[in-house]
Short mmCIF file of C-alpha atoms in Angstrom, two decimals:
data_model
loop_
_atom_site.label_atom_id
_atom_site.label_comp_id
_atom_site.label_asym_id
_atom_site.label_seq_id
_atom_site.Cartn_x
_atom_site.Cartn_y
_atom_site.Cartn_z
CA UNK A 30 -88.66 9.63 35.80
CA UNK A 31 -86.67 7.72 38.49
CA UNK A 32 -87.96 4.87 40.67
CA UNK A 33 -89.71 5.98 43.79
CA UNK A 34 -89.85 4.39 47.05
CA UNK A 35 -93.03 4.62 48.95
CA UNK A 36 -93.57 4.08 52.98
CA UNK A 37 -97.00 4.51 54.43
CA UNK A 38 -98.10 3.89 57.94
CA UNK A 39 -101.50 4.53 59.58
CA UNK A 40 -102.49 4.06 63.11
CA UNK A 41 -105.84 3.42 64.86
CA UNK A 42 -105.95 5.48 67.82
CA UNK A 43 -109.31 4.58 68.50
CA UNK A 44 -109.95 1.59 70.56
CA UNK A 45 -112.81 0.61 68.03
CA UNK A 46 -112.25 -1.27 64.52
CA UNK A 47 -111.20 0.60 61.61
CA UNK A 48 -111.95 -0.18 58.20
CA UNK A 49 -109.13 0.69 55.80
CA UNK A 50 -109.05 0.49 51.59
CA UNK A 51 -106.03 1.19 50.18
CA UNK A 52 -105.33 1.92 46.48
CA UNK A 53 -102.02 0.78 44.86
CA UNK A 54 -102.01 2.41 41.02
CA UNK A 55 -99.92 0.55 38.25
CA UNK A 56 -96.05 0.82 38.29
CA UNK A 57 -96.25 -0.17 42.36
CA UNK A 58 -94.17 -3.00 42.75
CA UNK A 59 -92.98 -5.03 45.70
CA UNK A 60 -95.35 -4.52 48.06
CA UNK A 61 -95.31 -4.98 51.90
CA UNK A 62 -97.49 -5.08 54.57
CA UNK A 63 -97.06 -5.09 58.40
CA UNK A 64 -99.95 -7.67 58.20
CA UNK A 65 -102.01 -9.52 55.06
CA UNK A 66 -104.85 -7.74 53.89
CA UNK A 67 -108.18 -9.18 54.08
CA UNK A 68 -109.13 -8.52 50.62
CA UNK A 69 -107.11 -7.87 47.25
CA UNK A 70 -109.09 -6.73 44.12
CA UNK A 71 -107.19 -6.35 40.77
CA UNK A 72 -108.57 -3.85 38.14
CA UNK A 73 -107.25 -4.14 34.23
CA UNK A 74 -106.20 -0.32 34.22
CA UNK A 75 -106.45 1.27 37.72
CA UNK A 76 -104.37 -1.58 39.64
CA UNK A 77 -104.86 -3.38 42.71
CA UNK A 78 -106.91 -2.58 46.24
CA UNK A 79 -106.44 -3.48 49.49
CA UNK A 80 -108.98 -4.02 52.57
CA UNK A 81 -108.13 -3.89 55.67
CA UNK A 82 -109.90 -4.11 59.35
CA UNK A 83 -107.53 -2.83 61.71
CA UNK A 84 -108.63 -3.32 65.78
CA UNK A 85 -108.37 -0.58 68.40
CA UNK A 86 -104.46 0.76 68.44
CA UNK A 87 -103.23 -1.04 65.69
CA UNK A 88 -100.97 0.00 63.29
CA UNK A 89 -100.88 -0.71 59.41
CA UNK A 90 -97.38 -0.23 57.72
CA UNK A 91 -96.98 -0.38 53.68
CA UNK A 92 -94.00 -0.40 51.54
CA UNK A 93 -93.27 -0.44 47.79
CA UNK A 94 -91.29 1.26 44.84
CA UNK A 95 -92.97 2.77 42.16
CA UNK A 96 -91.95 3.91 38.83
CA UNK A 97 -93.65 6.29 36.98
CA UNK A 98 -95.98 4.50 34.22
CA UNK A 99 -96.67 6.13 30.48
CA UNK A 100 -99.05 4.39 28.61
CA UNK A 101 -99.54 4.15 24.48
CA UNK A 102 -102.70 2.04 24.61
CA UNK A 103 -106.11 2.60 25.68
CA UNK A 104 -108.88 0.06 25.67
CA UNK A 105 -112.94 1.00 24.67
CA UNK A 106 -113.74 0.75 28.60
CA UNK A 107 -110.73 2.68 29.45
CA UNK A 108 -111.33 5.59 27.42
CA UNK A 109 -115.06 5.18 28.41
CA UNK A 110 -114.35 5.42 31.96
CA UNK A 111 -112.24 8.23 31.61
CA UNK A 112 -114.77 10.15 29.62
CA UNK A 113 -117.65 9.46 32.06
CA UNK A 114 -119.91 11.93 34.19
CA UNK A 115 -119.44 11.70 37.83
CA UNK A 116 -119.96 13.97 41.11
CA UNK A 117 -116.57 15.28 41.65
CA UNK A 118 -115.77 15.35 37.65
CA UNK A 119 -119.24 16.33 35.83
CA UNK A 120 -119.57 16.11 31.90
CA UNK A 121 -122.75 17.58 30.87
CA UNK A 122 -124.00 19.86 28.10
CA UNK A 123 -123.58 22.72 29.96
CA UNK A 124 -120.06 22.27 29.99
CA UNK A 125 -119.05 21.27 26.70
CA UNK A 126 -120.83 24.45 25.44
CA UNK A 127 -118.90 26.44 27.99
CA UNK A 128 -115.67 24.16 26.80
CA UNK A 129 -115.95 25.51 22.96
CA UNK A 130 -116.70 29.01 23.24
CA UNK A 131 -113.59 28.73 25.13
CA UNK A 132 -112.00 26.88 21.63
CA UNK A 133 -112.75 29.51 19.28
CA UNK A 134 -113.22 27.00 16.66
CA UNK A 135 -110.14 24.72 17.57
CA UNK A 136 -110.69 20.99 17.30
CA UNK A 137 -107.47 19.54 17.20
CA UNK A 138 -107.22 17.63 20.43
CA UNK A 139 -103.70 18.51 21.87
CA UNK A 140 -104.32 22.34 21.09
CA UNK A 141 -107.70 22.00 22.87
CA UNK A 142 -105.97 20.41 25.99
CA UNK A 143 -103.38 23.10 26.01
CA UNK A 144 -105.90 25.74 26.23
CA UNK A 145 -107.79 24.41 28.62
CA UNK A 146 -104.15 24.15 30.44
CA UNK A 147 -103.72 28.13 29.87
CA UNK A 148 -107.40 29.48 30.45
CA UNK A 149 -106.91 27.42 34.32
CA UNK A 150 -103.26 28.55 34.92
CA UNK A 151 -104.41 32.31 33.77
CA UNK A 152 -107.80 32.46 35.17
CA UNK A 153 -107.47 30.79 38.32
CA UNK A 154 -105.83 30.93 41.84
CA UNK A 155 -104.28 28.33 43.84
CA UNK A 156 -105.61 28.39 47.38
CA UNK A 157 -105.69 25.65 50.34
CA UNK A 158 -108.35 27.04 51.95
CA UNK A 159 -111.17 26.31 50.51
CA UNK A 160 -114.80 26.12 52.36
CA UNK A 161 -116.22 23.58 49.63
CA UNK A 162 -115.09 20.58 46.97
CA UNK A 163 -116.66 20.23 43.51
CA UNK A 164 -117.00 21.85 40.32
CA UNK A 165 -119.36 24.50 41.08
CA UNK A 166 -117.75 25.34 44.07
CA UNK A 167 -114.21 25.89 42.14
CA UNK A 168 -115.59 27.58 38.52
CA UNK A 169 -117.33 30.20 40.65
CA UNK A 170 -114.80 31.34 42.64
CA UNK A 171 -112.15 30.60 40.68
CA UNK A 172 -109.83 28.98 43.05
CA UNK A 173 -108.95 25.63 44.70
CA UNK A 174 -106.56 23.00 45.78
CA UNK A 175 -104.52 20.86 43.59
CA UNK A 176 -107.40 18.33 43.88
CA UNK A 177 -110.49 21.04 42.66
CA UNK A 178 -108.21 22.37 39.93
CA UNK A 179 -107.18 19.01 38.68
CA UNK A 180 -111.27 18.50 39.08
CA UNK A 181 -112.09 20.96 36.39
CA UNK A 182 -109.57 20.59 34.10
CA UNK A 183 -110.69 16.25 33.32
CA UNK A 184 -114.01 17.95 33.32
CA UNK A 185 -113.15 19.96 30.41
CA UNK A 186 -111.66 17.80 28.89
CA UNK A 187 -113.81 15.02 29.06
CA UNK A 188 -116.22 17.33 28.19
CA UNK A 189 -114.90 17.90 24.44
CA UNK A 190 -114.14 13.78 23.96
CA UNK A 191 -110.49 13.97 25.47
CA UNK A 192 -110.02 11.42 27.68
CA UNK A 193 -108.70 12.55 31.27
CA UNK A 194 -107.75 10.86 34.17
CA UNK A 195 -106.95 12.97 37.40
CA UNK A 196 -103.50 11.19 39.20
CA UNK A 197 -103.87 11.16 42.76
CA UNK A 198 -100.50 10.75 44.09
CA UNK A 199 -97.66 12.78 46.10
CA UNK A 200 -94.24 14.62 45.69
CA UNK A 201 -91.49 13.18 46.93
CA UNK A 202 -90.83 14.16 50.48
CA UNK A 203 -93.07 13.73 53.68
CA UNK A 204 -96.41 13.77 53.55
CA UNK A 205 -96.38 15.96 50.23
CA UNK A 206 -99.80 14.97 49.10
CA UNK A 207 -100.54 16.52 45.26
CA UNK A 208 -103.02 15.92 42.31
CA UNK A 209 -102.21 16.48 38.19
CA UNK A 210 -104.11 15.06 35.22
CA UNK A 211 -103.24 12.70 31.93
CA UNK A 212 -104.91 13.27 28.58
CA UNK A 213 -104.91 10.56 25.97
CA UNK A 214 -103.54 11.88 22.87
CA UNK A 215 -103.46 9.46 20.04
CA UNK A 216 -100.46 10.26 18.57
CA UNK A 217 -98.56 9.99 21.84
CA UNK A 218 -100.67 7.75 24.46
CA UNK A 219 -101.31 9.38 28.00
CA UNK A 220 -99.31 12.65 28.59
CA UNK A 221 -98.95 14.18 32.09
CA UNK A 222 -100.69 17.97 32.78
CA UNK A 223 -100.16 19.30 35.73
CA UNK A 224 -102.47 23.03 36.20
CA UNK A 225 -101.27 23.82 39.85
CA UNK A 226 -97.38 24.70 39.81
CA UNK A 227 -97.80 26.66 37.30
CA UNK A 228 -99.50 29.01 39.35
CA UNK A 229 -96.40 29.39 41.71
CA UNK A 230 -94.77 32.19 39.26
CA UNK A 231 -91.82 33.94 41.26
CA UNK A 232 -93.76 37.62 40.81
CA UNK A 233 -97.09 36.11 42.05
CA UNK A 234 -95.82 33.37 44.39
CA UNK A 235 -92.49 34.04 45.42
CA UNK A 236 -92.30 32.11 48.57
CA UNK A 237 -94.79 29.24 47.08
CA UNK A 238 -92.22 29.60 43.75
CA UNK A 239 -88.88 29.47 46.11
CA UNK A 240 -89.96 26.64 48.11
CA UNK A 241 -91.54 24.17 45.04
CA UNK A 242 -88.04 24.55 43.95
CA UNK A 243 -86.48 23.46 46.95
CA UNK A 244 -88.74 20.60 47.81
CA UNK A 245 -89.41 19.30 44.36
CA UNK A 246 -87.36 20.47 42.13
CA UNK A 247 -90.12 22.47 40.48
CA UNK A 248 -89.39 22.20 36.46
CA UNK A 249 -87.59 26.20 35.20
CA UNK A 250 -90.13 26.60 32.60
CA UNK A 251 -93.61 26.35 33.83
CA UNK A 252 -94.68 25.90 29.99
CA UNK A 253 -93.03 22.36 30.94
CA UNK A 254 -96.02 21.36 33.06
CA UNK A 255 -98.36 20.76 29.78
CA UNK A 256 -96.45 17.53 28.87
CA UNK A 257 -94.20 16.72 31.82
CA UNK A 258 -93.83 16.73 35.62
CA UNK A 259 -90.70 16.76 37.95
CA UNK A 260 -88.68 13.42 39.03
CA UNK A 261 -90.17 11.39 42.02
CA UNK A 262 -93.94 11.85 41.62
CA UNK A 263 -96.04 8.52 42.68
CA UNK A 264 -99.40 8.26 41.90
CA UNK A 265 -101.69 5.88 44.61
CA UNK A 266 -104.63 5.86 42.49
CA UNK A 267 -106.63 7.29 39.34
CA UNK A 268 -109.76 9.75 39.42
CA UNK A 269 -111.16 10.76 42.49
CA UNK A 270 -113.86 8.37 42.81
CA UNK A 271 -112.99 4.98 42.79
CA UNK A 272 -115.13 1.71 43.71
CA UNK A 273 -114.62 0.26 47.00
CA UNK A 274 -114.13 -3.58 47.39
CA UNK A 275 -115.63 -4.85 49.62
CA UNK A 276 -118.93 -2.59 49.62
CA UNK A 277 -118.45 0.58 51.51
CA UNK A 278 -121.83 0.32 53.78
CA UNK A 279 -122.53 3.53 55.62
CA UNK A 280 -122.98 2.69 59.47
CA UNK A 281 -122.11 5.01 61.65
CA UNK A 282 -123.33 8.47 62.86
CA UNK A 283 -120.55 11.19 60.98
CA UNK A 284 -118.41 13.51 63.32
CA UNK A 285 -119.01 17.15 63.16
CA UNK A 286 -115.13 17.53 62.57
CA UNK A 287 -115.25 15.94 59.00
CA UNK A 288 -118.81 17.00 57.31
CA UNK A 289 -117.92 19.07 54.44
CA UNK A 290 -119.84 20.42 51.27
CA UNK A 291 -118.60 18.59 48.56
CA UNK A 292 -120.04 18.76 45.15
CA UNK A 293 -123.27 20.86 47.00
CA UNK A 294 -123.77 18.16 49.36
CA UNK A 295 -122.76 17.77 53.22
CA UNK A 296 -120.69 15.26 53.21
CA UNK A 297 -118.79 13.17 55.93
CA UNK A 298 -115.52 12.26 55.34
CA UNK A 299 -114.45 8.70 56.90
CA UNK A 300 -117.91 8.07 57.57
CA UNK A 301 -119.36 7.80 54.15
CA UNK A 302 -119.02 7.10 50.42
CA UNK A 303 -119.91 8.24 46.86
CA UNK A 304 -122.55 6.24 46.01
CA UNK A 305 -119.78 3.19 47.08
CA UNK A 306 -116.94 5.10 45.78
CA UNK A 307 -113.89 6.57 47.42
CA UNK A 308 -113.48 10.58 47.67
CA UNK A 309 -109.75 10.39 46.97
CA UNK A 310 -107.46 7.54 47.96
CA UNK A 311 -103.95 9.17 49.21
CA UNK A 312 -103.66 6.35 49.40
CA UNK A 313 -106.47 4.95 51.42
CA UNK A 314 -110.08 6.30 52.50
CA UNK A 315 -111.48 4.83 55.83
CA UNK A 316 -114.15 3.88 57.41
CA UNK A 317 -114.10 5.65 61.00
CA UNK A 318 -116.03 5.17 64.43
CA UNK A 319 -118.15 7.67 66.46
CA UNK A 320 -115.07 6.30 69.19
CA UNK A 321 -113.35 9.21 67.32
CA UNK A 322 -113.62 12.26 69.38
CA UNK A 323 -111.42 14.20 67.73
CA UNK A 324 -110.68 13.88 64.43
CA UNK A 325 -107.32 14.93 62.86
CA UNK A 326 -106.06 14.57 59.08
CA UNK A 327 -103.73 11.73 60.19
CA UNK A 328 -106.59 9.81 61.07
CA UNK A 329 -108.13 9.76 57.54
CA UNK A 330 -105.31 10.12 55.66
CA UNK A 331 -102.57 8.23 57.98
CA UNK A 332 -98.68 9.35 57.23
CA UNK A 333 -96.82 9.35 53.60
CA UNK A 334 -93.19 9.15 53.06
CA UNK A 335 -91.69 8.91 49.12
CA UNK A 336 -88.43 8.71 49.06
CA UNK A 337 -85.84 8.37 45.63
CA UNK A 338 -84.97 4.39 45.46
CA UNK A 339 -81.40 5.81 44.67
CA UNK A 340 -79.19 6.54 47.83
CA UNK A 341 -77.21 8.67 46.43
CA UNK A 342 -80.08 11.13 44.85
CA UNK A 343 -82.11 10.21 48.44
CA UNK A 344 -79.31 12.00 50.79
CA UNK A 345 -78.37 14.71 48.59
CA UNK A 346 -81.83 16.04 48.20
CA UNK A 347 -82.31 15.84 52.39
CA UNK A 348 -78.87 17.57 52.68
CA UNK A 349 -80.01 19.81 50.13
CA UNK A 350 -83.25 21.03 51.69
CA UNK A 351 -81.76 20.34 55.31
CA UNK A 352 -79.31 23.28 54.66
CA UNK A 353 -81.36 25.73 53.05
CA UNK A 354 -83.70 25.35 56.20
CA UNK A 355 -81.20 25.63 59.07
CA UNK A 356 -79.27 28.18 56.88
CA UNK A 357 -82.74 30.27 56.87
CA UNK A 358 -83.19 29.62 60.61
CA UNK A 359 -79.66 31.43 61.36
CA UNK A 360 -80.50 34.28 58.92
CA UNK A 361 -83.73 35.14 60.79
CA UNK A 362 -81.66 35.08 64.13
CA UNK A 363 -79.44 37.51 62.92
CA UNK A 364 -81.95 39.73 61.53
CA UNK A 365 -83.48 39.50 65.35
CA UNK A 366 -80.07 40.36 66.92
CA UNK A 367 -79.98 43.34 64.51
CA UNK A 368 -83.41 44.41 64.90
CA UNK A 369 -83.03 44.46 68.74
CA UNK A 370 -79.79 45.79 68.91
CA UNK A 371 -78.40 42.64 71.05
CA UNK A 372 -74.59 42.67 71.82
CA UNK A 373 -73.17 39.08 70.91
CA UNK A 374 -69.76 37.93 71.52
CA UNK A 375 -67.51 38.45 68.40
CA UNK A 376 -66.90 34.54 68.34
CA UNK A 377 -70.85 33.84 68.14
CA UNK A 378 -70.92 36.62 65.19
CA UNK A 379 -67.90 34.54 63.24
CA UNK A 380 -69.71 31.65 63.79
CA UNK A 381 -72.82 32.38 62.77
CA UNK A 382 -71.87 34.18 59.33
CA UNK A 383 -69.89 31.18 58.70
CA UNK A 384 -72.54 28.53 59.36
CA UNK A 385 -75.01 30.65 57.57
CA UNK A 386 -72.52 30.54 54.62
CA UNK A 387 -71.44 27.30 54.79
CA UNK A 388 -74.97 25.75 54.36
CA UNK A 389 -76.04 28.00 51.82
CA UNK A 390 -73.35 27.22 50.31
CA UNK A 391 -73.95 23.61 50.78
CA UNK A 392 -77.17 24.40 48.90
CA UNK A 393 -76.10 25.89 45.97
CA UNK A 394 -73.51 23.06 45.09
CA UNK A 395 -76.45 20.92 45.51
CA UNK A 396 -78.83 22.77 43.92
CA UNK A 397 -76.63 23.18 40.44
CA UNK A 398 -75.07 19.53 41.00
CA UNK A 399 -79.14 18.35 40.91
CA UNK A 400 -80.02 20.92 38.33
CA UNK A 401 -82.96 21.44 40.53
CA UNK A 402 -83.11 25.31 39.93
CA UNK A 403 -85.18 28.40 38.46
CA UNK A 404 -83.87 31.38 37.45
CA UNK A 405 -83.68 33.13 40.67
CA UNK A 406 -82.76 29.82 42.73
CA UNK A 407 -79.84 29.73 40.21
CA UNK A 408 -78.46 33.10 40.88
CA UNK A 409 -78.98 32.43 44.56
CA UNK A 410 -77.06 29.10 44.34
CA UNK A 411 -74.31 30.93 42.46
CA UNK A 412 -73.71 33.01 44.87
CA UNK A 413 -74.13 31.00 47.62
CA UNK A 414 -71.14 28.40 46.08
CA UNK A 415 -69.01 31.78 46.09
CA UNK A 416 -69.70 32.13 49.37
CA UNK A 417 -68.79 28.73 50.32
CA UNK A 418 -65.29 29.31 49.20
CA UNK A 419 -64.93 32.75 50.59
CA UNK A 420 -65.93 30.59 53.89
CA UNK A 421 -63.80 27.96 53.37
CA UNK A 422 -61.07 30.59 52.40
#
């Protein structure tokens, strides 16, 4: 997996101070901040955490390089940590019995994890429109976003003694946040598992399937997500409940904008902690102030951008995405002109047709060169590549 560049920014849009806890997972190097952290803490296997106090209207910027880490060994403390029970990843006897019923006698850890992977991919539905976070809400509705589905997978694995961590990070691109898992197997060490992306099949989710391939170069065979992830991902934190240093003290009344049910209880995002722990760090968790009259996503998350550290890789990826996006807009314009029966000059029609062929042709050539395709995208890319030859001729 290639190196990646992290570019992060957070701006305090209020006139009051904001406290920021920022997480950097193992594999993060060359960290550079717009101003030095007020406090830094290093954990033996979770990485580094930095604490900032931002004045009103002050901005924090952060850059680093990231190299995905596959650890082979595990300490006793690490094993215990990634088998523990917590609010977002519960582990108890009831869940254990539920999982053992799915195993049908299977006792080999890798095969057990594979059965859990198959169960979630087949029985659950990806949805970003969730009204409540937590294990019970997700397993009852059988739907959730990447964070919820990863937490359920981690809970199931831990309940039968398989160490499992939740990787809270991002795809390459601008603000493409994501979460997935890693399980620890004695014969191979930590192994990545993503239960969300395999749900994007061409016939069940055609638009999401095409979008994931175009934007991220999603793996062609969805079964490979049990053991692999595509290149370009970065990890900010490992697990959704990280201890914060210095301690997070609930100081201000919460804004109604950010109160959300979590694990069965109302939780004020950005105003409270989970008993001193941060609920997801991508890469930050903030402590806001009532001076925020209307809270937006950027006030809680900031802005994240992940670039390939290789310049050729970076620019070929951007050109591929932009050519597809602009080409799709030209197709839409052409369809609207035909639907409304609008008369246009023949020169405009030629430019519209030629521009579409050129853009989709560029997309097709770069997709083939970067080997980022599934079967439908492969067929389209070949056709687009021939279209650019026809256009040039």
